[in-house]
GROMACS .gro file of C-alpha atoms in nm:
model
  217
    1UNK     CA    1  -1.277   2.405  -4.161
    2UNK     CA    2  -1.112   2.428  -3.865
    3UNK     CA    3  -0.858   2.658  -3.789
    4UNK     CA    4  -0.663   2.469  -3.559
    5UNK     CA    5  -0.622   2.150  -3.766
    6UNK     CA    6  -0.546   2.401  -4.077
    7UNK     CA    7  -0.275   2.575  -3.909
    8UNK     CA    8  -0.128   2.258  -3.764
    9UNK     CA    9  -0.152   2.083  -4.143
   10UNK     CA   10   0.000   2.467  -4.287
   11UNK     CA   11   0.267   2.476  -4.051
   12UNK     CA   12   0.393   2.050  -4.059
   13UNK     CA   13   0.300   1.914  -4.342
   14UNK     CA   14   0.321   2.151  -4.649
   15UNK     CA   15   0.741   2.166  -4.532
   16UNK     CA   16   0.724   1.790  -4.588
   17UNK     CA   17   0.578   1.801  -4.924
   18UNK     CA   18   0.662   2.054  -5.180
   19UNK     CA   19   0.417   2.023  -5.371
   20UNK     CA   20   0.174   2.165  -5.128
   21UNK     CA   21   0.375   2.515  -5.051
   22UNK     CA   22   0.220   2.621  -5.393
   23UNK     CA   23  -0.136   2.637  -5.174
   24UNK     CA   24  -0.005   2.690  -4.853
   25UNK     CA   25   0.246   3.024  -4.940
   26UNK     CA   26  -0.148   3.136  -4.941
   27UNK     CA   27  -0.261   3.096  -4.663
   28UNK     CA   28  -0.213   3.357  -4.365
   29UNK     CA   29  -0.139   3.190  -4.114
   30UNK     CA   30  -0.104   3.428  -3.887
   31UNK     CA   31  -0.519   3.581  -3.962
   32UNK     CA   32  -0.599   3.172  -3.941
   33UNK     CA   33  -0.541   3.202  -3.552
   34UNK     CA   34  -0.728   3.503  -3.523
   35UNK     CA   35  -0.997   3.458  -3.735
   36UNK     CA   36  -0.987   3.132  -3.885
   37UNK     CA   37  -1.167   3.106  -4.232
   38UNK     CA   38  -1.053   3.450  -4.319
   39UNK     CA   39  -0.722   3.381  -4.358
   40UNK     CA   40  -0.778   3.107  -4.652
   41UNK     CA   41  -1.133   3.311  -4.777
   42UNK     CA   42  -1.005   3.602  -4.813
   43UNK     CA   43  -1.312   3.774  -4.783
   44UNK     CA   44  -1.156   4.145  -4.857
   45UNK     CA   45  -0.991   4.062  -5.139
   46UNK     CA   46  -1.316   3.795  -5.315
   47UNK     CA   47  -1.524   4.173  -5.192
   48UNK     CA   48  -1.242   4.430  -5.382
   49UNK     CA   49  -1.235   4.182  -5.658
   50UNK     CA   50  -1.613   4.185  -5.752
   51UNK     CA   51  -1.559   4.584  -5.737
   52UNK     CA   52  -1.965   4.628  -5.548
   53UNK     CA   53  -2.052   4.963  -5.530
   54UNK     CA   54  -2.227   5.164  -5.320
   55UNK     CA   55  -2.605   5.070  -5.376
   56UNK     CA   56  -2.557   4.757  -5.581
   57UNK     CA   57  -2.791   4.546  -5.531
   58UNK     CA   58  -2.592   4.146  -5.467
   59UNK     CA   59  -2.697   3.730  -5.484
   60UNK     CA   60  -2.543   3.490  -5.268
   61UNK     CA   61  -2.706   3.173  -5.377
   62UNK     CA   62  -2.629   2.933  -5.158
   63UNK     CA   63  -2.534   3.154  -4.853
   64UNK     CA   64  -2.551   2.823  -4.563
   65UNK     CA   65  -2.470   2.989  -4.247
   66UNK     CA   66  -2.403   3.344  -4.390
   67UNK     CA   67  -2.073   3.378  -4.367
   68UNK     CA   68  -2.044   3.629  -4.691
   69UNK     CA   69  -2.360   3.853  -4.586
   70UNK     CA   70  -2.129   4.111  -4.364
   71UNK     CA   71  -1.889   4.128  -4.609
   72UNK     CA   72  -2.120   4.152  -4.916
   73UNK     CA   73  -2.360   4.381  -4.651
   74UNK     CA   74  -2.032   4.657  -4.639
   75UNK     CA   75  -1.967   4.676  -4.919
   76UNK     CA   76  -2.296   4.726  -5.085
   77UNK     CA   77  -2.425   4.986  -4.806
   78UNK     CA   78  -2.729   5.080  -4.704
   79UNK     CA   79  -2.870   5.174  -5.017
   80UNK     CA   80  -2.797   4.850  -5.189
   81UNK     CA   81  -2.985   4.523  -5.142
   82UNK     CA   82  -2.823   4.138  -5.045
   83UNK     CA   83  -3.078   3.879  -5.110
   84UNK     CA   84  -2.946   3.541  -4.908
   85UNK     CA   85  -3.095   3.260  -5.131
   86UNK     CA   86  -3.112   2.892  -4.948
   87UNK     CA   87  -3.315   2.639  -5.035
   88UNK     CA   88  -3.366   2.440  -4.653
   89UNK     CA   89  -3.600   2.558  -4.474
   90UNK     CA   90  -3.390   2.496  -4.149
   91UNK     CA   91  -3.068   2.723  -4.283
   92UNK     CA   92  -3.393   3.004  -4.387
   93UNK     CA   93  -3.431   3.024  -4.036
   94UNK     CA   94  -3.077   3.023  -3.937
   95UNK     CA   95  -3.053   3.336  -4.216
   96UNK     CA   96  -3.325   3.538  -4.078
   97UNK     CA   97  -3.202   3.493  -3.718
   98UNK     CA   98  -2.840   3.596  -3.785
   99UNK     CA   99  -2.965   3.874  -3.987
  100UNK     CA  100  -3.203   4.030  -3.689
  101UNK     CA  101  -2.928   3.950  -3.482
  102UNK     CA  102  -2.605   4.145  -3.679
  103UNK     CA  103  -2.870   4.406  -3.741
  104UNK     CA  104  -2.779   4.380  -4.128
  105UNK     CA  105  -3.108   4.618  -4.228
  106UNK     CA  106  -3.005   4.543  -4.587
  107UNK     CA  107  -2.988   4.203  -4.628
  108UNK     CA  108  -3.291   3.968  -4.769
  109UNK     CA  109  -3.340   3.613  -4.687
  110UNK     CA  110  -3.450   3.417  -4.977
  111UNK     CA  111  -3.636   3.114  -5.015
  112UNK     CA  112  -3.532   2.929  -5.328
  113UNK     CA  113  -3.624   2.667  -5.536
  114UNK     CA  114  -3.390   2.352  -5.713
  115UNK     CA  115  -3.480   2.521  -6.052
  116UNK     CA  116  -3.456   2.920  -5.917
  117UNK     CA  117  -3.334   3.149  -5.683
  118UNK     CA  118  -3.632   3.330  -5.712
  119UNK     CA  119  -3.443   3.658  -5.726
  120UNK     CA  120  -3.610   3.981  -5.858
  121UNK     CA  121  -3.607   3.980  -6.265
  122UNK     CA  122  -3.294   4.264  -6.377
  123UNK     CA  123  -3.238   4.368  -6.044
  124UNK     CA  124  -2.908   4.165  -5.950
  125UNK     CA  125  -2.600   4.338  -6.052
  126UNK     CA  126  -2.415   4.042  -5.869
  127UNK     CA  127  -2.490   3.696  -5.770
  128UNK     CA  128  -2.184   3.467  -5.632
  129UNK     CA  129  -2.203   3.108  -5.531
  130UNK     CA  130  -1.911   2.948  -5.271
  131UNK     CA  131  -1.885   2.601  -5.289
  132UNK     CA  132  -2.245   2.561  -5.395
  133UNK     CA  133  -2.193   2.536  -5.752
  134UNK     CA  134  -2.134   2.173  -5.776
  135UNK     CA  135  -2.450   2.142  -5.555
  136UNK     CA  136  -2.701   2.254  -5.824
  137UNK     CA  137  -2.833   1.996  -6.040
  138UNK     CA  138  -2.936   2.103  -6.363
  139UNK     CA  139  -2.616   2.400  -6.389
  140UNK     CA  140  -2.698   2.555  -6.721
  141UNK     CA  141  -3.098   2.548  -6.704
  142UNK     CA  142  -3.036   2.685  -6.373
  143UNK     CA  143  -2.789   2.959  -6.478
  144UNK     CA  144  -2.956   3.034  -6.784
  145UNK     CA  145  -3.262   3.111  -6.586
  146UNK     CA  146  -3.066   3.359  -6.356
  147UNK     CA  147  -3.009   3.598  -6.672
  148UNK     CA  148  -3.381   3.661  -6.660
  149UNK     CA  149  -3.293   3.798  -6.251
  150UNK     CA  150  -2.976   3.992  -6.355
  151UNK     CA  151  -2.950   4.351  -6.390
  152UNK     CA  152  -2.776   4.517  -6.741
  153UNK     CA  153  -2.415   4.434  -6.725
  154UNK     CA  154  -2.480   4.166  -6.434
  155UNK     CA  155  -2.232   3.973  -6.379
  156UNK     CA  156  -2.185   3.587  -6.223
  157UNK     CA  157  -1.870   3.465  -5.955
  158UNK     CA  158  -1.844   3.097  -5.843
  159UNK     CA  159  -1.635   3.047  -5.574
  160UNK     CA  160  -1.566   2.667  -5.584
  161UNK     CA  161  -1.313   2.414  -5.460
  162UNK     CA  162  -1.075   2.290  -5.697
  163UNK     CA  163  -0.997   1.916  -5.757
  164UNK     CA  164  -0.585   2.023  -5.832
  165UNK     CA  165  -0.543   2.086  -5.416
  166UNK     CA  166  -0.244   1.881  -5.298
  167UNK     CA  167  -0.225   1.703  -4.979
  168UNK     CA  168  -0.247   1.772  -4.727
  169UNK     CA  169  -0.522   2.063  -4.831
  170UNK     CA  170  -0.741   1.796  -4.971
  171UNK     CA  171  -0.859   1.670  -4.624
  172UNK     CA  172  -1.002   2.021  -4.593
  173UNK     CA  173  -1.201   1.933  -4.840
  174UNK     CA  174  -1.546   1.655  -4.931
  175UNK     CA  175  -1.467   1.483  -5.147
  176UNK     CA  176  -1.618   1.493  -5.470
  177UNK     CA  177  -1.757   1.834  -5.328
  178UNK     CA  178  -1.555   2.036  -5.600
  179UNK     CA  179  -1.528   2.171  -6.013
  180UNK     CA  180  -1.293   2.173  -6.214
  181UNK     CA  181  -1.282   2.560  -6.375
  182UNK     CA  182  -1.248   2.429  -6.762
  183UNK     CA  183  -1.602   2.205  -6.626
  184UNK     CA  184  -1.742   2.490  -6.493
  185UNK     CA  185  -1.658   2.706  -6.818
  186UNK     CA  186  -1.794   2.475  -7.091
  187UNK     CA  187  -2.128   2.471  -6.878
  188UNK     CA  188  -2.167   2.825  -6.819
  189UNK     CA  189  -2.096   2.879  -7.161
  190UNK     CA  190  -2.396   2.647  -7.230
  191UNK     CA  191  -2.590   2.875  -7.022
  192UNK     CA  192  -2.488   3.168  -7.228
  193UNK     CA  193  -2.206   3.301  -7.078
  194UNK     CA  194  -1.798   3.384  -7.131
  195UNK     CA  195  -1.599   3.403  -6.821
  196UNK     CA  196  -1.483   3.735  -6.815
  197UNK     CA  197  -1.234   3.701  -6.507
  198UNK     CA  198  -1.000   3.443  -6.320
  199UNK     CA  199  -0.829   3.516  -5.992
  200UNK     CA  200  -0.550   3.274  -5.894
  201UNK     CA  201  -0.521   3.380  -5.516
  202UNK     CA  202  -0.755   3.178  -5.300
  203UNK     CA  203  -0.538   2.882  -5.169
  204UNK     CA  204  -0.836   2.566  -5.201
  205UNK     CA  205  -1.086   2.746  -5.466
  206UNK     CA  206  -1.080   2.836  -5.792
  207UNK     CA  207  -1.288   3.182  -5.861
  208UNK     CA  208  -1.434   3.317  -6.191
  209UNK     CA  209  -1.652   3.570  -6.299
  210UNK     CA  210  -1.910   3.574  -6.613
  211UNK     CA  211  -2.171   3.726  -6.781
  212UNK     CA  212  -2.391   3.666  -7.015
  213UNK     CA  213  -2.284   3.665  -7.362
  214UNK     CA  214  -2.502   3.908  -7.474
  215UNK     CA  215  -2.380   4.212  -7.262
  216UNK     CA  216  -2.027   4.183  -7.443
  217UNK     CA  217  -2.145   4.144  -7.805
   0.00000   0.00000   0.00000
């Protein structure tokens, strides 16, 4: 998301479109100017909401360019482990270059499969996706398979674009690249999870956390 475009839209169009004010109020304009994506993604608040602890083992499924990796690596510390999962060979290579360049010694890049993230069994305290959920084809089957990889009390967090974001902010999303929270709830329930937390501080994404039903019973 282009920071200059976001800033201009937030300052000008949200004033002209009252329905956008709620979304605009959740964007830190100063931080957009100085830090780009951080001004609307709120990585510090997301990490705090995930309640990550030193030594935790965390996986980002669909790590993309690696935006979340420094934040996750810092949260789990040197005794923790971050698994950056991607299915695209070029992205895997790019992630490995970034990890090496930034000295993220506790990050491991994993070449996953479309049906399996190829994570170690019974090890993952938190698995997260950020604008990846809607790309997964058979989501109930995929996340049912993921339960094998979760540690006891393990959780799965999804940040995904919402379809109820008003103009002008919807123009910054890719058409169709979103998931309704109620659809996510239904699919995760089919996979054997229940929603345990939901946060609403992100301006254009839903943020929901799930745990396997067996862990809650």
